[in-house]
PDB file of C-alpha atoms and ligand atoms in Angstrom:
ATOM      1  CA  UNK A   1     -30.761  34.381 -64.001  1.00  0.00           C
ATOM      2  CA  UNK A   2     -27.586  35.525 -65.533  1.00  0.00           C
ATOM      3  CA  UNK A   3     -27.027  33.506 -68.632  1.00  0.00           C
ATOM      4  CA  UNK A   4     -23.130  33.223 -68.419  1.00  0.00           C
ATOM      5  CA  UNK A   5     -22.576  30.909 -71.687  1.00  0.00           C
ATOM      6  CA  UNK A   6     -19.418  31.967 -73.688  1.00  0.00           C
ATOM      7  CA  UNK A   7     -18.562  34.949 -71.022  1.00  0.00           C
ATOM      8  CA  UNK A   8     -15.429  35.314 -70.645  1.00  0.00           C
ATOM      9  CA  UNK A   9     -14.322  34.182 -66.786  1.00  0.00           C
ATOM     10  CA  UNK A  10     -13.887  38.130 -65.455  1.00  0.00           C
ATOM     11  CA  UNK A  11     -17.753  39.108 -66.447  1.00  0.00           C
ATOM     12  CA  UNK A  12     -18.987  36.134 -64.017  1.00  0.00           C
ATOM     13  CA  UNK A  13     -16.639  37.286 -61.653  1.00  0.00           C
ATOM     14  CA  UNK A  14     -17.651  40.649 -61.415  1.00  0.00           C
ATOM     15  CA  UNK A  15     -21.147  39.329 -61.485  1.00  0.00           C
ATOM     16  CA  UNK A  16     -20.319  36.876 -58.758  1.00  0.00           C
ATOM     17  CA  UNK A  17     -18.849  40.102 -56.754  1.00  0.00           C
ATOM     18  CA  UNK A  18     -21.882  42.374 -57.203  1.00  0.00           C
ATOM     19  CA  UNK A  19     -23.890  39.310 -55.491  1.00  0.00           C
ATOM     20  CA  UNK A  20     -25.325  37.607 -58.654  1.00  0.00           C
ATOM     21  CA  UNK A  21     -25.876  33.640 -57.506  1.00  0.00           C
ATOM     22  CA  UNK A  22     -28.254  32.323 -60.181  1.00  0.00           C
ATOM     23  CA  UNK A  23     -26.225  31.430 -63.684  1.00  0.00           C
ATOM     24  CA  UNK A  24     -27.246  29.380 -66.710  1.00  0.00           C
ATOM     25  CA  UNK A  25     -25.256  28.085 -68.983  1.00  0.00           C
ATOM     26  CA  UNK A  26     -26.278  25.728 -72.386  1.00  0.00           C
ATOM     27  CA  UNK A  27     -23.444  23.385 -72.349  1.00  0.00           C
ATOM     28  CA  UNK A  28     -22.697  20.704 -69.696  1.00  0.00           C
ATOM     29  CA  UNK A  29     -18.914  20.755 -70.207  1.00  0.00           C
ATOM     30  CA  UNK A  30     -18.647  24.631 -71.078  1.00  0.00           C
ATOM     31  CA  UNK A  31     -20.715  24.949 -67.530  1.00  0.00           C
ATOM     32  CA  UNK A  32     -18.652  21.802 -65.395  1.00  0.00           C
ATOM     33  CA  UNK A  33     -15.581  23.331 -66.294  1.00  0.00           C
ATOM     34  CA  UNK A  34     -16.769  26.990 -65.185  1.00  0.00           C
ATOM     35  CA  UNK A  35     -18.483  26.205 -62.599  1.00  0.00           C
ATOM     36  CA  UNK A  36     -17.271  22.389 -60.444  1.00  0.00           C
ATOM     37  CA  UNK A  37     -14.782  23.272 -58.908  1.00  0.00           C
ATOM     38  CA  UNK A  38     -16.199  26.693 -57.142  1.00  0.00           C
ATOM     39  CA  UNK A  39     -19.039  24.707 -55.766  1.00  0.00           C
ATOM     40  CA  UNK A  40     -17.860  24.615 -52.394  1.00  0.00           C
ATOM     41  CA  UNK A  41     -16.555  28.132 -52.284  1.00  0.00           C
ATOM     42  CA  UNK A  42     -20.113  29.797 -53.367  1.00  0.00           C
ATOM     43  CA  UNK A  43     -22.648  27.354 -51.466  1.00  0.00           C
ATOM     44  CA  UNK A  44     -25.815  29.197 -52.371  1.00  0.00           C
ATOM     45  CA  UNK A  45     -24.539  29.262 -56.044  1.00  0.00           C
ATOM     46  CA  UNK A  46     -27.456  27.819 -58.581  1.00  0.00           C
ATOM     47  CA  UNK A  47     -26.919  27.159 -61.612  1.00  0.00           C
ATOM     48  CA  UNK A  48     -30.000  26.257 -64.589  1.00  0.00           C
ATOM     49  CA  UNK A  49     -28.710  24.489 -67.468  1.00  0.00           C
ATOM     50  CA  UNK A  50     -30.700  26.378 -70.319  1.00  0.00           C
ATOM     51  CA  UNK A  51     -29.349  24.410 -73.702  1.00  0.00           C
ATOM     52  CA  UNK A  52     -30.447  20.741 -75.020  1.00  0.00           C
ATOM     53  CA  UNK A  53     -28.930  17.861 -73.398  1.00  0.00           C
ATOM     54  CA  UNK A  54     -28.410  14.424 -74.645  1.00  0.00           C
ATOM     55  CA  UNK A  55     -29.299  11.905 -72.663  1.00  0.00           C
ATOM     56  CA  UNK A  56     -25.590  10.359 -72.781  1.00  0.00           C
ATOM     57  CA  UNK A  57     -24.776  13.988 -70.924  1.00  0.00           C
ATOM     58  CA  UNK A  58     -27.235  13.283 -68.143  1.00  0.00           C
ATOM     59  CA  UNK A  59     -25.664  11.924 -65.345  1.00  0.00           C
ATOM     60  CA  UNK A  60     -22.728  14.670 -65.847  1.00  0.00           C
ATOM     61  CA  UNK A  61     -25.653  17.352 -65.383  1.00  0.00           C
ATOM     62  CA  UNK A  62     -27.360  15.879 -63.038  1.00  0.00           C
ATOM     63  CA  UNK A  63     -24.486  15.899 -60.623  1.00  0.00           C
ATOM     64  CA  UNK A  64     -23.749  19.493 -61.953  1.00  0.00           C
ATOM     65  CA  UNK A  65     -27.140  21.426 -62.616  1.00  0.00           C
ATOM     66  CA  UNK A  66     -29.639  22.587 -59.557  1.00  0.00           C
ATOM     67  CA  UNK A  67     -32.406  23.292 -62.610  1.00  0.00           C
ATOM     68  CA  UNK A  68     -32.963  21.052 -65.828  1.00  0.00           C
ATOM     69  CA  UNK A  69     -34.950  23.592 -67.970  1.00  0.00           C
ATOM     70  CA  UNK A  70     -35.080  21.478 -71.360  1.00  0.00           C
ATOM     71  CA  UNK A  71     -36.662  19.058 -70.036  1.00  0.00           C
ATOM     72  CA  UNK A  72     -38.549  17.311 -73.411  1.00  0.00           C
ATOM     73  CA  UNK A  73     -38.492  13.927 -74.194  1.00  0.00           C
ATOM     74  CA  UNK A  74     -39.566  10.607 -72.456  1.00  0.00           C
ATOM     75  CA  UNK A  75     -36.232   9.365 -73.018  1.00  0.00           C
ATOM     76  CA  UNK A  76     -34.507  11.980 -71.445  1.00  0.00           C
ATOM     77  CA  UNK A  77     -36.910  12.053 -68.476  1.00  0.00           C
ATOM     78  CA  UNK A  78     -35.940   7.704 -68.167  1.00  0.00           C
ATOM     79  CA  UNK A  79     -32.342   9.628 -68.299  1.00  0.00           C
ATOM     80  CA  UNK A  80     -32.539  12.086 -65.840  1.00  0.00           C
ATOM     81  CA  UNK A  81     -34.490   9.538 -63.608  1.00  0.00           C
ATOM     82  CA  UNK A  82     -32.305   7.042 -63.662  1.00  0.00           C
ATOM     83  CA  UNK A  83     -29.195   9.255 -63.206  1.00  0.00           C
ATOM     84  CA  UNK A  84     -31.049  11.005 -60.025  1.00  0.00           C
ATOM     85  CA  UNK A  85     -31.454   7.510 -58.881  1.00  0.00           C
ATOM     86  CA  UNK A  86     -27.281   6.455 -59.046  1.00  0.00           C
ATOM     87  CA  UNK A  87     -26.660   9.787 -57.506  1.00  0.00           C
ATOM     88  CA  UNK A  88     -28.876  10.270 -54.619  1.00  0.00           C
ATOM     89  CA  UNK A  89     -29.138  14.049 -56.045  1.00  0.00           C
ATOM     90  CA  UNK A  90     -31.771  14.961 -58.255  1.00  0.00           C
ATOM     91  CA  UNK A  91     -32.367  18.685 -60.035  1.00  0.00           C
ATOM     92  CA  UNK A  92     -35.648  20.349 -60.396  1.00  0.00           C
ATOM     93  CA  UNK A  93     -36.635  20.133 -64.100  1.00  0.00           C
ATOM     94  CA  UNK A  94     -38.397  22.410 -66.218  1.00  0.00           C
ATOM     95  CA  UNK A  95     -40.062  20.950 -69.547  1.00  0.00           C
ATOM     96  CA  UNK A  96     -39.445  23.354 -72.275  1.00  0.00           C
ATOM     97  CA  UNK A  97     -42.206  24.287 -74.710  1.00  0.00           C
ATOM     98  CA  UNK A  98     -41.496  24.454 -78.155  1.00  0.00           C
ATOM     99  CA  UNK A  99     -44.406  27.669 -78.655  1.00  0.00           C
ATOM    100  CA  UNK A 100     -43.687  28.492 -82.188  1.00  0.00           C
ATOM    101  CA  UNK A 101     -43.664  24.694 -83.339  1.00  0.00           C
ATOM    102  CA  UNK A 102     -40.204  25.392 -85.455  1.00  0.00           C
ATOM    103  CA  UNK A 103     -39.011  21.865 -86.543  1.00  0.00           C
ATOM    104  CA  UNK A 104     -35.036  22.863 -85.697  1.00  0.00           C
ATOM    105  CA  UNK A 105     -35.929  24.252 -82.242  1.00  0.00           C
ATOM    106  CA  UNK A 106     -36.080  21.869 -79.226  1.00  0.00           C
ATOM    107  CA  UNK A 107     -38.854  21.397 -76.904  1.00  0.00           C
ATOM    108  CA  UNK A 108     -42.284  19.472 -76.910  1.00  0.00           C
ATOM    109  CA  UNK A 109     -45.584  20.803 -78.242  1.00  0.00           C
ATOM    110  CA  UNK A 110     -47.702  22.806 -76.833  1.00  0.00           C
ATOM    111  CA  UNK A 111     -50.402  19.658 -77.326  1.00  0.00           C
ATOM    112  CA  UNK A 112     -47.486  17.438 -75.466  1.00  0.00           C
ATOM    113  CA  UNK A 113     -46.555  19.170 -72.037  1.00  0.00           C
ATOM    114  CA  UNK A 114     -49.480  17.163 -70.020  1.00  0.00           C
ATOM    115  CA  UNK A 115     -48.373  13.934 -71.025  1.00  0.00           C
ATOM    116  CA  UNK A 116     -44.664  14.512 -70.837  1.00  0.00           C
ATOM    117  CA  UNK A 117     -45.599  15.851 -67.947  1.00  0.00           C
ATOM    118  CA  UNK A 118     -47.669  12.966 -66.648  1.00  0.00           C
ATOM    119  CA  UNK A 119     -44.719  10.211 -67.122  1.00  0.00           C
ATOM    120  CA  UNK A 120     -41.832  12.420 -65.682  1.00  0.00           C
ATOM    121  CA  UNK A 121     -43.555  12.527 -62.326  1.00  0.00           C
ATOM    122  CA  UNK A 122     -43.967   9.142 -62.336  1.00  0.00           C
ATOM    123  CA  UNK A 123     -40.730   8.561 -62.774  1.00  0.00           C
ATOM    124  CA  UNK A 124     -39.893  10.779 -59.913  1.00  0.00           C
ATOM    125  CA  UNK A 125     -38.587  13.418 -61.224  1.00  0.00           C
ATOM    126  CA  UNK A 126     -39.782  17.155 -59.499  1.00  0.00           C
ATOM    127  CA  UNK A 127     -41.229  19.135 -62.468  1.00  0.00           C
ATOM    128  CA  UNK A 128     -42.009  22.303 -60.896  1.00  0.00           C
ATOM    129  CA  UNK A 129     -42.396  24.918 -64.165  1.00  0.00           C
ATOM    130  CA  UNK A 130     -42.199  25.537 -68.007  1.00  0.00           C
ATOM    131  CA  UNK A 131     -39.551  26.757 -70.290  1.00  0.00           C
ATOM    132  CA  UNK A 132     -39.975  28.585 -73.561  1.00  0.00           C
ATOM    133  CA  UNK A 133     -37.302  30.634 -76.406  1.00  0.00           C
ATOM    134  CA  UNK A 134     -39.828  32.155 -78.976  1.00  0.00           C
ATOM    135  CA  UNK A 135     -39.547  32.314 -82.328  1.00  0.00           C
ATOM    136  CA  UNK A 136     -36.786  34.951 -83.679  1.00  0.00           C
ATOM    137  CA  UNK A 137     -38.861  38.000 -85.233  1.00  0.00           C
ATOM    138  CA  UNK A 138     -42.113  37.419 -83.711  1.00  0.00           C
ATOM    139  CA  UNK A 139     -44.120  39.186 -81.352  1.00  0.00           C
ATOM    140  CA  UNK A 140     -43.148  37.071 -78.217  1.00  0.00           C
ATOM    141  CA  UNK A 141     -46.257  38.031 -76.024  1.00  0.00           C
ATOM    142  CA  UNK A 142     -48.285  35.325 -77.586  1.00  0.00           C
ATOM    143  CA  UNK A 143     -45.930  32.679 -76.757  1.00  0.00           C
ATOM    144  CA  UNK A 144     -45.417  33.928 -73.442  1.00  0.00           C
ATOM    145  CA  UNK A 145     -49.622  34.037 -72.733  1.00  0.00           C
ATOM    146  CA  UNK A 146     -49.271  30.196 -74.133  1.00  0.00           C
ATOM    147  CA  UNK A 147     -46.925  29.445 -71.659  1.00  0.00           C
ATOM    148  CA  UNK A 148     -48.501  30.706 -68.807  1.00  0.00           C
ATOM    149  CA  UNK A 149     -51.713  29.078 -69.940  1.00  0.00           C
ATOM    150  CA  UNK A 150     -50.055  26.006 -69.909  1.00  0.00           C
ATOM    151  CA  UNK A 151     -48.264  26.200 -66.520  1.00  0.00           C
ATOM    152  CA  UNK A 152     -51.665  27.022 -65.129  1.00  0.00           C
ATOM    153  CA  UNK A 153     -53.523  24.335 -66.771  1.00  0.00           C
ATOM    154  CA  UNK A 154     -50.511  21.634 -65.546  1.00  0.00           C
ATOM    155  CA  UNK A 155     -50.672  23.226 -61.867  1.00  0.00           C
ATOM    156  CA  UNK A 156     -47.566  24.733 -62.386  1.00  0.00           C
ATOM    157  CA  UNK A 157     -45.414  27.675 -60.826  1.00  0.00           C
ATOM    158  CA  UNK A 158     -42.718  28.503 -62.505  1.00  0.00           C
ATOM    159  CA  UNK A 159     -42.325  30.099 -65.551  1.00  0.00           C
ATOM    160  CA  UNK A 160     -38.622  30.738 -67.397  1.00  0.00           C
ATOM    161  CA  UNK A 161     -39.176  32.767 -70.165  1.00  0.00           C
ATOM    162  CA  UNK A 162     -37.802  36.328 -71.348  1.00  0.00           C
ATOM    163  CA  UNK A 163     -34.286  36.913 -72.474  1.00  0.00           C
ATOM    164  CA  UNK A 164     -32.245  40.405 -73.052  1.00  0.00           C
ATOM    165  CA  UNK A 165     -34.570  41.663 -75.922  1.00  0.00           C
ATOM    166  CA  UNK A 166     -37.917  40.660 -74.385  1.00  0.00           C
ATOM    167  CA  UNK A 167     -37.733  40.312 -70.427  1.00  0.00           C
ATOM    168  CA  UNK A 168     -40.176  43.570 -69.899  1.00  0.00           C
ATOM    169  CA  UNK A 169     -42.751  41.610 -71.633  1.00  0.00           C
ATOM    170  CA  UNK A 170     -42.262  38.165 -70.096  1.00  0.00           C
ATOM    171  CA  UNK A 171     -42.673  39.965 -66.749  1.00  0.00           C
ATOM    172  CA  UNK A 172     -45.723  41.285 -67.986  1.00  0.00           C
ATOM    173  CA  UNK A 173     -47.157  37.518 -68.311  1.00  0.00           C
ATOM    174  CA  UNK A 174     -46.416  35.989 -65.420  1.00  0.00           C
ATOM    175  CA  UNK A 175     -42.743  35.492 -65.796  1.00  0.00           C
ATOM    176  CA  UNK A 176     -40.869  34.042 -62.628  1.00  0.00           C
ATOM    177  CA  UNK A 177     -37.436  33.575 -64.212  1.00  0.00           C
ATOM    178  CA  UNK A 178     -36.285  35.777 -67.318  1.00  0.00           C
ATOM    179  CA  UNK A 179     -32.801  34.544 -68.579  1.00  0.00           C
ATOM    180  CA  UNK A 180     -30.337  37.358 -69.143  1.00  0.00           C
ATOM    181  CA  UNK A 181     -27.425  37.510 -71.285  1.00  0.00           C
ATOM    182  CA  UNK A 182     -26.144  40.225 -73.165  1.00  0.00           C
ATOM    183  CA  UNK A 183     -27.803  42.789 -71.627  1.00  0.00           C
ATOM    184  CA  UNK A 184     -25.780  41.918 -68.228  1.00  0.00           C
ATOM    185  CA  UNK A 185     -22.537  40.859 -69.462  1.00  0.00           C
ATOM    186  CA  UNK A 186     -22.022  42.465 -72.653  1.00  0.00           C
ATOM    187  CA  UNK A 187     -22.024  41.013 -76.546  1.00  0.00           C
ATOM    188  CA  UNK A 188     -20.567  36.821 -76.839  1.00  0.00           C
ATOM    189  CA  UNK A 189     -17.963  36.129 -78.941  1.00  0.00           C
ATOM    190  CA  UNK A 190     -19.976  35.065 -81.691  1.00  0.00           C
ATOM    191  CA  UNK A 191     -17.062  32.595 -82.776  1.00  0.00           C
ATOM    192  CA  UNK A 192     -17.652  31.146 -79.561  1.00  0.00           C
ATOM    193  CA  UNK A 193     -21.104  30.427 -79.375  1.00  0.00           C
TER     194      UNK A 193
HETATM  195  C1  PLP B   1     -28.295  32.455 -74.615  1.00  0.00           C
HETATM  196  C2  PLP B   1     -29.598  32.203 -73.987  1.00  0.00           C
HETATM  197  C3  PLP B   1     -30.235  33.204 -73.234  1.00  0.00           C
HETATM  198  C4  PLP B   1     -29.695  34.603 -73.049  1.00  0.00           C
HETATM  199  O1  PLP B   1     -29.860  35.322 -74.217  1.00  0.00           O
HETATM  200  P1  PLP B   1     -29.589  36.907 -74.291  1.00  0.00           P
HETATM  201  O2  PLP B   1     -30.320  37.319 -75.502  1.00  0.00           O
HETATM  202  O3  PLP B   1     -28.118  37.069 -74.403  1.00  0.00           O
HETATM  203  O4  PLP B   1     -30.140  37.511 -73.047  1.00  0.00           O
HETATM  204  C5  PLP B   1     -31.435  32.870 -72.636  1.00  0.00           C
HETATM  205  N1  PLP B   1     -31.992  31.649 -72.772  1.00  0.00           N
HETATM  206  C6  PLP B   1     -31.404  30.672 -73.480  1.00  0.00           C
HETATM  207  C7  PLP B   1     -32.059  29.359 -73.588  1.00  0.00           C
HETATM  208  C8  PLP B   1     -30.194  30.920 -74.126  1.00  0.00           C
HETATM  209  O5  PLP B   1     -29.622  29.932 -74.846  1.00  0.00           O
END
């Protein structure tokens, strides 16, 4: 997945050109402004929204996003449910995994993911994988192992985790999306971001 957040508009065009079709983006209204209106030009475009959402936001992404990857709250699964429901559309969702258990970082516990789990099927909602960003400045092959442990314990496939510095070692555990930035597109304007 090329994570296109902050990029300026000719990177995901040349992206677009070289055949790239999978984007992410953290930011409903950064991505619906991007990325609405060329919907119908680029119909096997996907795009994962990889950043928090609020639950007042979810409607907006669910008639935007293909992929929910921060999937982590029961209040934003009763969100994301009920938004599916008014639009007769309704985006896989990843629950993201907050590995490192850093109090500013989203994402539910490690010793949370079967029981969010458990009430956002009921509710409907396809869960079909696990999301993770690892602590800055730690080994990440330890949070990637707990991942895929967890994925495998929940009966589940798909695994997003691995980003520009570390994708060579989320492969290496089982990764089956690694989200790529700067190392496709080039530095974000930090002032931006
Ligand atoms: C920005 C971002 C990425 C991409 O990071 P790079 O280091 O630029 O590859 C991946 N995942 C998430 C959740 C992000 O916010």
């Amino acid at each position: 997945m090329a994570v296109s957040k902050v990029q300026p508009a000719g990177r995901t065009d040349s992206a677009l050109a070289a055949g790239q079709r999978v984007f992410g983006e953290n930011r409903v209204q950064e991505a619906a402004t991007r990325w609405a209106g060329r919907r119908l030009a680029i119909p096997d475009l996907r795009l994962h929204l990889v950043g928090p959402l609020q639950t007042n936001k979810a409607a907006d992404a669910t008639g935007l996003f293909d992929v929910i990857e921060t999937l982590d709250r029961p209040k934003l699964a009763r969100a994301l449910a009920a938004a599916s429901g008014k639009a007769g559309r309704s985006p896989a969702c990843l629950v993201q995994v907050n590995t490192g258990l850093e109090p500013q970082k989203a994402g539910v516990a490690p010793d949370g993911v079967a029981s969010l789990l458990g009430e956002a099927r009921e509710l409907g909602l396809r869960v079909e994988g696990l999301m993770c960003i690892p602590p800055l400045g730690e080994p990440a092959g330890p949070h990637f192992a707990l991942l895929a442990k967890l994925a495998a314990a929940n009966g589940l496939k798909t695994l997003s985790m691995g980003m520009s510095e570390d994708f060579e070692t989320a492969i290496a555990f089982g990764a089956t999306h690694v989200r790529i930035g700067t190392a496709l597109f080039g530095a974000r304007d930090a002032s931006q971001a």
